Short mmCIF file of C-alpha atoms and ligand atoms in Angstrom, two decimals:
data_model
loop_
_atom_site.label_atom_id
_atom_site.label_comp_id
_atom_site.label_asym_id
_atom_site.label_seq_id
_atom_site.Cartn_x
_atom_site.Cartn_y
_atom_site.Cartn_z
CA UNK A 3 243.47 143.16 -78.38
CA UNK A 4 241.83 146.23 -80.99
CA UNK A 5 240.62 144.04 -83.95
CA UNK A 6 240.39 146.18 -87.20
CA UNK A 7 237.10 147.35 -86.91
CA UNK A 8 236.37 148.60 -83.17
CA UNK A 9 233.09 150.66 -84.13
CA UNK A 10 231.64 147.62 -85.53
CA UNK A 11 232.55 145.48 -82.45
CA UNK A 12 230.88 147.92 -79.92
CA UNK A 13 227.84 147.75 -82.90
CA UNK A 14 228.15 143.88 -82.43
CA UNK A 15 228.16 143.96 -78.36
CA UNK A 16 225.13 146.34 -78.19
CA UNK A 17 223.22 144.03 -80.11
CA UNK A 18 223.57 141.18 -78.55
CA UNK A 19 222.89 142.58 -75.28
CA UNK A 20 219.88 143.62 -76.70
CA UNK A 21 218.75 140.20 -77.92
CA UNK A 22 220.03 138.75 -74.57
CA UNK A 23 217.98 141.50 -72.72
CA UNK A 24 214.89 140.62 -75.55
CA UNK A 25 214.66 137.45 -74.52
CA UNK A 26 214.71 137.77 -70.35
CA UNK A 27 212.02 140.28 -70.91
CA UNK A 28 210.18 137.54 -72.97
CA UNK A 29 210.69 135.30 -70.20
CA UNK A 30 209.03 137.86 -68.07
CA UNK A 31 206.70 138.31 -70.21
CA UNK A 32 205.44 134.41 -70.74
CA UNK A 33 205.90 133.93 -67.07
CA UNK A 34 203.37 136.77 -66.74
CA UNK A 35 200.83 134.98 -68.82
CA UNK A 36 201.48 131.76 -67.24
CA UNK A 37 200.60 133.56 -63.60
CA UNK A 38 197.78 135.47 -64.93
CA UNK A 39 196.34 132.06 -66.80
CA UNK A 40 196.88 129.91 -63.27
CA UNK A 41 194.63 132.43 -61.13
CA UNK A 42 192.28 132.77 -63.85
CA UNK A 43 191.70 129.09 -63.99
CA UNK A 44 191.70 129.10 -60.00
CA UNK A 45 189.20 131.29 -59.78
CA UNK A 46 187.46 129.22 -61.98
CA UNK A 47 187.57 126.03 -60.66
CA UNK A 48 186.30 127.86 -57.05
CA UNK A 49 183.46 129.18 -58.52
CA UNK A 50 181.60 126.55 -59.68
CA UNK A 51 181.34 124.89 -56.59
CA UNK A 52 180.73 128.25 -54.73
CA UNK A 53 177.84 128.90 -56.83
CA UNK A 54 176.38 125.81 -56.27
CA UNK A 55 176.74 125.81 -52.26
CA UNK A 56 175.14 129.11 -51.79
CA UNK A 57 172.53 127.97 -54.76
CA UNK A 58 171.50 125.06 -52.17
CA UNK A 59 171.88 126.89 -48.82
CA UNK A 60 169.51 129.32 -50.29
CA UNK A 61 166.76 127.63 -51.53
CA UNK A 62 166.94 125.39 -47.65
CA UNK A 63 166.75 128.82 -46.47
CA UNK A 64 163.61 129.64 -48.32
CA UNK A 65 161.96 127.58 -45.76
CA UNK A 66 162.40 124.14 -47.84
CA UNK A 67 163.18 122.61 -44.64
CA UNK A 68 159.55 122.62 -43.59
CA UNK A 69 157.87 122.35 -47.09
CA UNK A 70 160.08 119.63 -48.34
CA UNK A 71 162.40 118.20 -45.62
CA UNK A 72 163.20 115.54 -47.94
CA UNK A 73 163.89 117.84 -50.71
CA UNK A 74 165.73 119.96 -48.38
CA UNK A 75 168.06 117.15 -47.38
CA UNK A 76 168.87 116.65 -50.99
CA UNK A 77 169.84 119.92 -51.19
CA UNK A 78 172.02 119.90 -48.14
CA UNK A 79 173.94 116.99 -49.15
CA UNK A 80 174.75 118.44 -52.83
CA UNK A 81 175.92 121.77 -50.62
CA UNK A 82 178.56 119.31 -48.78
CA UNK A 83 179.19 117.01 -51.83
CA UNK A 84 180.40 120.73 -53.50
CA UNK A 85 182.41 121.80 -50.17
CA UNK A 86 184.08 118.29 -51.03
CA UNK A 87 185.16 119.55 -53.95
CA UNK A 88 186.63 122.28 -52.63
CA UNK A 89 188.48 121.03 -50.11
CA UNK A 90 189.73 118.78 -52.52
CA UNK A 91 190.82 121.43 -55.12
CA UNK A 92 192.61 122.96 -52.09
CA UNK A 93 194.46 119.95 -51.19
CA UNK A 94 195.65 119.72 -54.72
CA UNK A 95 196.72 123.14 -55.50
CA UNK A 96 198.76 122.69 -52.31
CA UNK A 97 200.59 119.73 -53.46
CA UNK A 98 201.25 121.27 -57.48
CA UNK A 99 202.45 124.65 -55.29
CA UNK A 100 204.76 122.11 -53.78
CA UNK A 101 205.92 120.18 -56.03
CA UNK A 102 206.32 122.83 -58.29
CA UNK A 103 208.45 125.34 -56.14
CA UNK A 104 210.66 121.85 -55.52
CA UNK A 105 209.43 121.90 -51.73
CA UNK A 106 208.76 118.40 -52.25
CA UNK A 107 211.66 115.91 -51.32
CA UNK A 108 211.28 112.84 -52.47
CA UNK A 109 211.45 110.27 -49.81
CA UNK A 110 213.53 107.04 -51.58
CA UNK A 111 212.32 103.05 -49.65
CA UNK A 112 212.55 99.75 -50.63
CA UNK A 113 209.37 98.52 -51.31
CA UNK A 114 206.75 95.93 -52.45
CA UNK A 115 205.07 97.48 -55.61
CA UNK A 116 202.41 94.47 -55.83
CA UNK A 117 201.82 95.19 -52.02
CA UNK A 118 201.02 98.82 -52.32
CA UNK A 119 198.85 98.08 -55.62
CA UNK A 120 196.84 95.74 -53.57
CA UNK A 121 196.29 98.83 -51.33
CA UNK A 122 195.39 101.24 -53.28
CA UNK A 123 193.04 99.08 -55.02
CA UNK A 124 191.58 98.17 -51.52
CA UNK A 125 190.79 101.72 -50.97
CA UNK A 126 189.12 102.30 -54.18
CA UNK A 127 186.91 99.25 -54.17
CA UNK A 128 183.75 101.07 -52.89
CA UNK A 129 183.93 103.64 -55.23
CA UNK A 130 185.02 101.04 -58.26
CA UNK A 131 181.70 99.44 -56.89
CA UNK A 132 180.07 102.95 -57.37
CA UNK A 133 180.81 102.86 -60.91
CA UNK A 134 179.90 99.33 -61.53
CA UNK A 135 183.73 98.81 -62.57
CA UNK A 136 186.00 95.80 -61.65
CA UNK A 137 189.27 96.45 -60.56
CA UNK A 138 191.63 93.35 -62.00
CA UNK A 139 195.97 93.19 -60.68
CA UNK A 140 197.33 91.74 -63.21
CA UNK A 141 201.06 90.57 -63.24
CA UNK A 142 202.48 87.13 -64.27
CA UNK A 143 204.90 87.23 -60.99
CA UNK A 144 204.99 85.25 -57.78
CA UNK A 145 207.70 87.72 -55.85
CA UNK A 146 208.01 90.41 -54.27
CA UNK A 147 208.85 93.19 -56.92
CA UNK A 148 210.94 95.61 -55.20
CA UNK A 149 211.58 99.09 -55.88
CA UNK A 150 213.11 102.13 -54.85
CA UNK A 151 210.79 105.06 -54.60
CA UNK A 152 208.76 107.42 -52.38
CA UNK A 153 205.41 105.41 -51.24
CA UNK A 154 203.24 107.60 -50.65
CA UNK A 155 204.17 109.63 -53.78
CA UNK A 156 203.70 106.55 -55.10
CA UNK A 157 200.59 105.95 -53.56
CA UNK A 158 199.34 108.84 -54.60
CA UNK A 159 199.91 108.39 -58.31
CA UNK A 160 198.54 104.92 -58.24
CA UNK A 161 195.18 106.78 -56.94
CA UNK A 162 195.12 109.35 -59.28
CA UNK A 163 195.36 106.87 -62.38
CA UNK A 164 192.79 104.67 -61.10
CA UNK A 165 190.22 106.91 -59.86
CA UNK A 166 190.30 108.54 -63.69
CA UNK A 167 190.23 105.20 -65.46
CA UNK A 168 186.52 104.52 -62.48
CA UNK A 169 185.74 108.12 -63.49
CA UNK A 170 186.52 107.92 -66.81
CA UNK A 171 184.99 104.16 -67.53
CA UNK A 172 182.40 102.87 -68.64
CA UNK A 173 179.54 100.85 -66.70
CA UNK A 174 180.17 97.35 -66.22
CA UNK A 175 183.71 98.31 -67.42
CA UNK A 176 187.15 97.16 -66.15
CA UNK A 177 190.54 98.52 -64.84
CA UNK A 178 193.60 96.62 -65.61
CA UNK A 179 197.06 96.87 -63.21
CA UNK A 180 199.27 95.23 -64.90
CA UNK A 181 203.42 95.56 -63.84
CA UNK A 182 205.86 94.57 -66.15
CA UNK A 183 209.99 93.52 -65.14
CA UNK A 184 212.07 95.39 -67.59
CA UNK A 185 215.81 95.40 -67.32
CA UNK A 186 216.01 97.86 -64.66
CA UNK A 187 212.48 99.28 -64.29
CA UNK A 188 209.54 98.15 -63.71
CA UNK A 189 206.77 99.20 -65.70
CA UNK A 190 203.35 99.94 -64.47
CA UNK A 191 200.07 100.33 -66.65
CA UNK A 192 196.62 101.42 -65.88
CA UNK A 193 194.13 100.42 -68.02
CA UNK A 194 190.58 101.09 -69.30
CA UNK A 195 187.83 100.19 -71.34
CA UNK A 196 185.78 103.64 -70.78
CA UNK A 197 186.00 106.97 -73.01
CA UNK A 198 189.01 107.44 -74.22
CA UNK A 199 190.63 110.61 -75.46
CA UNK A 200 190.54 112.37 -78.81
CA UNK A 201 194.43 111.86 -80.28
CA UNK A 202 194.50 116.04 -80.40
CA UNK A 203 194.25 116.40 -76.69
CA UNK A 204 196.54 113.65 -75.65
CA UNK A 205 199.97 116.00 -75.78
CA UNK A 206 198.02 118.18 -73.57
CA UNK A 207 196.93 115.87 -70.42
CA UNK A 208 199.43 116.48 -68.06
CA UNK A 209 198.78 120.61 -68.62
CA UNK A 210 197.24 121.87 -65.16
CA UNK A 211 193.92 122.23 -65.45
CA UNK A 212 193.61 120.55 -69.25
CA UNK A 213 190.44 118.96 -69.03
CA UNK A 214 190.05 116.88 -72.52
CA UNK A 215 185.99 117.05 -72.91
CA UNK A 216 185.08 120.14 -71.13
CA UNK A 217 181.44 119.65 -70.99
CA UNK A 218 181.79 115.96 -70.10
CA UNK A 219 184.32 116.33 -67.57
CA UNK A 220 182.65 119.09 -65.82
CA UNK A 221 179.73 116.92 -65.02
CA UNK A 222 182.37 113.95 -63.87
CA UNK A 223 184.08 116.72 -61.83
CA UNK A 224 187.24 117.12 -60.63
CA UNK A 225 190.16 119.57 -60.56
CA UNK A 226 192.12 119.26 -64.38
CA UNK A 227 195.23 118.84 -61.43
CA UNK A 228 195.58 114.91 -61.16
CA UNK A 229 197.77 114.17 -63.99
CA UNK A 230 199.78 117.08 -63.88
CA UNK A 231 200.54 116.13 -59.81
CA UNK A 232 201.36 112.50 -61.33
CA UNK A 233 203.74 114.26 -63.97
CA UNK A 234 205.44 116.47 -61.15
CA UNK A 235 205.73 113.24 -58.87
CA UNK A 236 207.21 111.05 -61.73
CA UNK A 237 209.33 113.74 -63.22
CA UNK A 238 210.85 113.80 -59.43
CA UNK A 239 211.83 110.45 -59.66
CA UNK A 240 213.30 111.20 -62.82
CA UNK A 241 210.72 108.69 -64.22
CA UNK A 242 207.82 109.29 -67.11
CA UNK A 243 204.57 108.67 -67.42
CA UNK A 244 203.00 108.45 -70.67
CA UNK A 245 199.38 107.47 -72.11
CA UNK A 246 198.24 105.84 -75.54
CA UNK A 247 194.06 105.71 -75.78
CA UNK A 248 191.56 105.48 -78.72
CA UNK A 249 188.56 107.62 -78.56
CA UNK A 250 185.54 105.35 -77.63
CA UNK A 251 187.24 102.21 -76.57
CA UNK A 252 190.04 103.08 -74.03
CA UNK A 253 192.99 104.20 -72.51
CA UNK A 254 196.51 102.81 -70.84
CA UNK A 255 198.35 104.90 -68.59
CA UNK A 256 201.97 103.46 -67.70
CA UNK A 257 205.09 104.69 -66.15
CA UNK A 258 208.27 103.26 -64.51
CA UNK A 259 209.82 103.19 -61.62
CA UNK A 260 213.72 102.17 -60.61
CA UNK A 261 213.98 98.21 -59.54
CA UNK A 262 215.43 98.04 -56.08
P1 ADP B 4 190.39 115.69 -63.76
O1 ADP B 4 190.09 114.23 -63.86
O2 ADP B 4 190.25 116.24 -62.40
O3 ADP B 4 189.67 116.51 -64.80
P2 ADP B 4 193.13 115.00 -64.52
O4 ADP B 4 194.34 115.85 -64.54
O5 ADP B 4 193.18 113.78 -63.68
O6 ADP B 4 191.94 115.94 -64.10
O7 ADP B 4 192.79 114.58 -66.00
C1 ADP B 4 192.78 115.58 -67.03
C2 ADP B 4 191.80 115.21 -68.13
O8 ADP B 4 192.29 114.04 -68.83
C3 ADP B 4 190.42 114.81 -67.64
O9 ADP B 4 189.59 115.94 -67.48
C4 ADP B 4 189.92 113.91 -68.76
O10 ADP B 4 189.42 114.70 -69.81
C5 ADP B 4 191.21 113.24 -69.26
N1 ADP B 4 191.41 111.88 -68.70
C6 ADP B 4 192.22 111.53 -67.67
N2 ADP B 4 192.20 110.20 -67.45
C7 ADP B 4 191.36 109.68 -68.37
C8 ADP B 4 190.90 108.35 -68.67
N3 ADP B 4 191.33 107.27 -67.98
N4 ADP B 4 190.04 108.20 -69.71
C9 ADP B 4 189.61 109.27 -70.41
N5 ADP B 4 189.99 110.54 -70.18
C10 ADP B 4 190.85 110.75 -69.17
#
């Protein structure tokens, strides 16, 4: 059908395939960033370590061994402490690559949530003992609480919470578990009493990489990758996670999962 006007409708068409092709090439564009961001902060997070490994390897090499073997064992064990790190960067850049490129499937059991709490706290006591932090399961129930979820996904975001909130804490500090029943979810929540985070950085967590304190969270160490792996693990479940925390005196972590 010829409307009244057909110069202006060709007019109209050619502009808005140029704002559709605009915004693709926009797309591109921020996807470009995004790319060239990610291997910057890759190459980043490699380095440090890197540095510091050849650093110690060198100065053993500088005959250390026989001057100071005691020095020089130091030295070697702050070499594999770094090649630690690495291996665990590796291990999560893997799993974000994963979960990201929806590799992942997510696995749905039945399972005990107070059962695998129990075991992931288990596994972290000698570290919480590192820290001088005690590890408290908190939960007013005498049941099993069942859900349906991936357990070692699960697992893996119970791990990630907790080791931040020993790595994060304070001396002689505490980590709460507590699960809550709601209709039907269940509610988990990690708790600490350690450094909490500055309100400005809190819509930023889950960013890869986002590390809140630089300085301070450099020395801790780690990769910037754990909460963004919980986020992709939740987000899979079509679950949330989400944090509240007051600089100086603490933060909760808590997300849900479907009741089984
Ligand atoms: P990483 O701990 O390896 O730096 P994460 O993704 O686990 O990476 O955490 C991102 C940042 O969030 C941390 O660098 C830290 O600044 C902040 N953070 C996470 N958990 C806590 C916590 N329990 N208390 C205080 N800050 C935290």
């Amino acid at each position: 059908q010829l409307s009244d006007d057909p110069i202006n409708d060709v007019q109209e068409e050619v502009k808005s395939w140029a704002r559709e092709k605009k915004t693709e090439i926009e797309a591109l564009k921020n996807q470009e960033q995004f790319r060239r961001e990610f291997l910057s902060n890759i190459s980043h997070e490699f380095k440090t370590p890197l540095f510091a490994i050849q650093g110690y390897i060198e100065a053993v090499q500088e005959d250390l061994m026989e001057e100071d073997p005691d020095r020089a064992k130091v030295f070697l064990q702050k070499a594999s402490n770094n090649l630690d790190r690495l291996s665990y960067l590796i291990k999560d850049l893997d799993e974000i690559a994963k979960l990201e490129s929806g590799e992942i499937k997510i696995n749905y059991q039945r399972f005990d949530l107070s059962v695998l709490i129990k075991e992931v706290m288990e596994s972290l006591e000698l570290k919480a003992e590192k820290h001088e932090i005690e590890l408290i399961f908190k939960h007013k129930y005498n049941y099993p609480i069942f859900v349906n979820a991936d357990r070692e996904k699960i697992r893996q975001v119970l791990v990630n919470l907790i080791s931040n909130s020993l790595k994060y804490g304070k001396e002689r500090g505490h980590t709460f578990i507590k699960i809550y029943e709601l209709h039907d979810q269940v509610l988990v929540e990690v708790t600490d009493d350690g450094i909490g985070i500055e309100e400005k950085y809190l819509p930023r967590l889950f960013e890869r990489f986002f590390r809140a304190d630089k300085s301070r969270s450099r020395q801790i160490g780690g990769s910037g990758l754990g909460l963004a792996i919980v986020k992709h693990i939740l987000e899979a479940h079509q679950q949330t996670i989400s944090v509240r925390s007051t600089e100086g005196l603490g933060s909760t972590f808590g997300f849900t999962l479907a009741k089984d």
